[in-house]
Structure formats: structure tokens, C-alpha cells
Amino acid sequence: MTDCWQAWFDGAAAPNPGPMGLGGLLLSPAGERLELSRRAGASGCNNEAELLALGQVLDMAYAAGARRLTIRGDSDFAVQHLQGGAHTAVPRLVALLQRLSVSLGRFEGGVEFFWVPRHRNGEADRLSRLALGLNTAPPAPKARRRRGRR
């Protein structure tokens, strides 16, 4: 059995910027499931919400005993910045990214990041929206318009 934990994160701001909801899912190697769904104490943008959610998931994983972690999220901003492929000059985001770097250093077994499309991050998305009291149901399929005679 592997000792690698699996994590998903997402953040939402509604409106953007506005109140922020944080969501995350953590799975232990043994299959134990831990969820995060909470409202952030301040208002901010989607990128800030996603970074805050990731920080909460990292804290939750470390407290649960994870030392090796694979993280997935649909935030291109978070994944690119934490992998070193992008940089920002926004002070609030810079401070969050610096705190995340410190948190990541606690995982002596290593941390891998993967960007996933939104539909593959459904649980974390649902939990972030739940924290804000938003609709958590998957979007309904679009109705097809029939063409024909009237």
C-alpha cells in the first residue's frame, strides 16, 4: 500500500470579489475521507479563495498525518504559481503564496500538483459553493431546440 494521500481543493467568491467559500477533500491511503467546507472570514477574489482553500487542505492533511501528498485543483493560477511557472505582484496573493510554500515544506515525502478540469474537481467545487450557500447541484444539461414547422 502506498503512503501517498490524495487531495482536491477549490475556492469560490460570489460575487467576484466577494465573500469566499473554501472547499477541499482529503483521502488517506486507507480510504478515510475528510472534507473541508467553510467560509473565509474576509472577502476576496476567486484566486485568493483558491489559495486559502489549498492552505486549509494542507493544514488538514498534515494534522491527519500525511507526509506525502498528491494535490489536484482546477485553479490554473494556484497550480502554475506553486510549480514556479507564473508570478504575481498582487501583495495579498504574494503573501498567501509565501505561506503556502512554507506549508508545503512540512511534507518531507513530497507534494505533487496537478491541474484538473473543473468537472474532475466536482467534490471540492461543491464543498466551496456549499460554504457560501450557493447551488451545489451539477449544472443541468442544456435543452436542445427543435427545428421544424410551427
Short mmCIF file of C-alpha atoms in Angstrom, two decimals, residues 4-118:
data_model
loop_
_atom_site.label_atom_id
_atom_site.label_comp_id
_atom_site.label_asym_id
_atom_site.label_seq_id
_atom_site.Cartn_x
_atom_site.Cartn_y
_atom_site.Cartn_z
CA CYS A 4 0.55 8.93 -0.56
CA TRP A 5 -2.55 10.91 0.39
CA GLN A 6 -4.83 12.42 -2.27
CA ALA A 7 -6.30 15.93 -2.02
CA TRP A 8 -8.58 18.19 -4.07
CA PHE A 9 -9.17 21.89 -3.40
CA ASP A 10 -11.34 24.71 -4.71
CA GLY A 11 -12.37 28.18 -3.69
CA ALA A 12 -15.25 30.40 -4.71
CA ALA A 13 -16.02 34.10 -4.39
CA ALA A 14 -19.59 35.22 -5.00
CA PRO A 15 -19.70 37.79 -6.39
CA ASN A 16 -16.09 38.00 -7.52
CA PRO A 17 -14.67 39.70 -5.49
CA GLY A 18 -16.90 38.99 -2.52
CA PRO A 19 -17.45 36.50 0.30
CA MET A 20 -15.22 33.45 -0.13
CA GLY A 21 -16.05 29.77 0.28
CA LEU A 22 -13.31 27.19 0.78
CA GLY A 23 -13.66 23.55 -0.20
CA GLY A 24 -11.45 20.52 -0.09
CA LEU A 25 -11.40 16.76 0.00
CA LEU A 26 -8.66 14.63 1.51
CA LEU A 27 -8.37 10.86 1.08
CA SER A 28 -5.97 8.82 3.19
CA PRO A 29 -4.14 5.83 1.73
CA ALA A 30 -6.56 3.65 3.74
CA GLY A 31 -9.59 5.38 2.16
CA GLU A 32 -10.54 7.67 5.06
CA ARG A 33 -12.35 10.74 3.71
CA LEU A 34 -12.03 14.20 5.28
CA GLU A 35 -13.94 17.20 3.93
CA LEU A 36 -13.45 20.94 4.21
CA SER A 37 -16.33 23.34 3.64
CA ARG A 38 -16.06 26.71 5.34
CA ARG A 39 -16.50 30.36 4.68
CA ALA A 40 -13.40 32.53 4.81
CA GLY A 41 -13.54 35.36 7.30
CA ALA A 42 -12.99 38.07 4.69
CA SER A 43 -13.96 39.00 1.17
CA GLY A 44 -11.64 38.43 -1.75
CA CYS A 45 -11.30 37.19 -5.30
CA ASN A 46 -11.52 33.65 -6.69
CA ASN A 47 -7.73 33.28 -6.81
CA GLU A 48 -7.45 34.26 -3.15
CA ALA A 49 -10.24 31.82 -2.21
CA GLU A 50 -8.47 29.00 -4.05
CA LEU A 51 -5.16 29.70 -2.31
CA LEU A 52 -6.88 29.88 1.09
CA ALA A 53 -8.67 26.58 0.40
CA LEU A 54 -5.38 24.94 -0.54
CA GLY A 55 -3.79 26.21 2.67
CA GLN A 56 -6.62 24.74 4.72
CA VAL A 57 -6.32 21.40 2.91
CA LEU A 58 -2.56 21.35 3.54
CA ASP A 59 -3.11 22.03 7.25
CA MET A 60 -5.79 19.34 7.40
CA ALA A 61 -3.54 16.81 5.64
CA TYR A 62 -0.55 17.49 7.87
CA ALA A 63 -2.67 17.27 11.04
CA ALA A 64 -4.08 13.94 9.82
CA GLY A 65 -0.56 12.52 9.43
CA ALA A 66 0.07 12.93 5.71
CA ARG A 67 3.72 13.30 4.77
CA ARG A 68 3.39 12.64 1.04
CA LEU A 69 0.58 14.26 -0.91
CA THR A 70 -0.85 14.49 -4.40
CA ILE A 71 -3.00 17.59 -4.87
CA ARG A 72 -5.46 18.32 -7.65
CA GLY A 73 -7.31 21.53 -8.37
CA ASP A 74 -8.93 23.37 -11.24
CA SER A 75 -7.15 26.61 -10.35
CA ASP A 76 -4.61 27.24 -13.08
CA PHE A 77 -3.47 30.25 -11.06
CA ALA A 78 -2.62 28.23 -7.94
CA VAL A 79 -1.03 25.29 -9.72
CA GLN A 80 1.09 27.43 -12.06
CA HIS A 81 2.32 29.68 -9.26
CA LEU A 82 3.18 26.85 -6.90
CA GLN A 83 5.01 24.95 -9.62
CA GLY A 84 7.06 28.08 -10.36
CA GLY A 85 5.60 28.68 -13.82
CA ALA A 86 3.99 32.03 -13.02
CA HIS A 87 4.45 35.05 -10.76
CA THR A 88 2.15 37.73 -9.40
CA ALA A 89 2.78 41.18 -7.97
CA VAL A 90 -0.54 41.38 -6.06
CA PRO A 91 0.57 41.76 -2.41
CA ARG A 92 -2.28 39.71 -0.87
CA LEU A 93 -1.64 36.84 -3.27
CA VAL A 94 2.15 37.03 -2.86
CA ALA A 95 1.72 36.71 0.92
CA LEU A 96 -0.57 33.69 0.52
CA LEU A 97 1.82 32.00 -1.90
CA GLN A 98 4.72 32.53 0.52
CA ARG A 99 2.72 30.95 3.37
CA LEU A 100 1.80 28.03 1.13
CA SER A 101 5.46 27.47 0.24
CA VAL A 102 6.27 27.18 3.95
CA SER A 103 3.37 24.77 4.48
CA LEU A 104 4.47 22.65 1.54
CA GLY A 105 7.93 22.30 3.08
CA ARG A 106 6.46 20.32 6.00
CA PHE A 107 5.70 17.33 3.76
CA GLU A 108 9.02 15.51 3.79
CA GLY A 109 7.72 12.83 1.41
CA GLY A 110 6.95 15.48 -1.20
CA VAL A 111 3.92 17.11 -2.78
CA GLU A 112 2.81 16.81 -6.40
CA PHE A 113 0.39 19.26 -8.01
CA PHE A 114 -1.91 18.53 -10.92
CA TRP A 115 -4.31 20.85 -12.70
CA VAL A 116 -7.60 19.12 -13.49
CA PRO A 117 -10.61 20.38 -15.44
CA ARG A 118 -13.49 21.66 -13.33
#
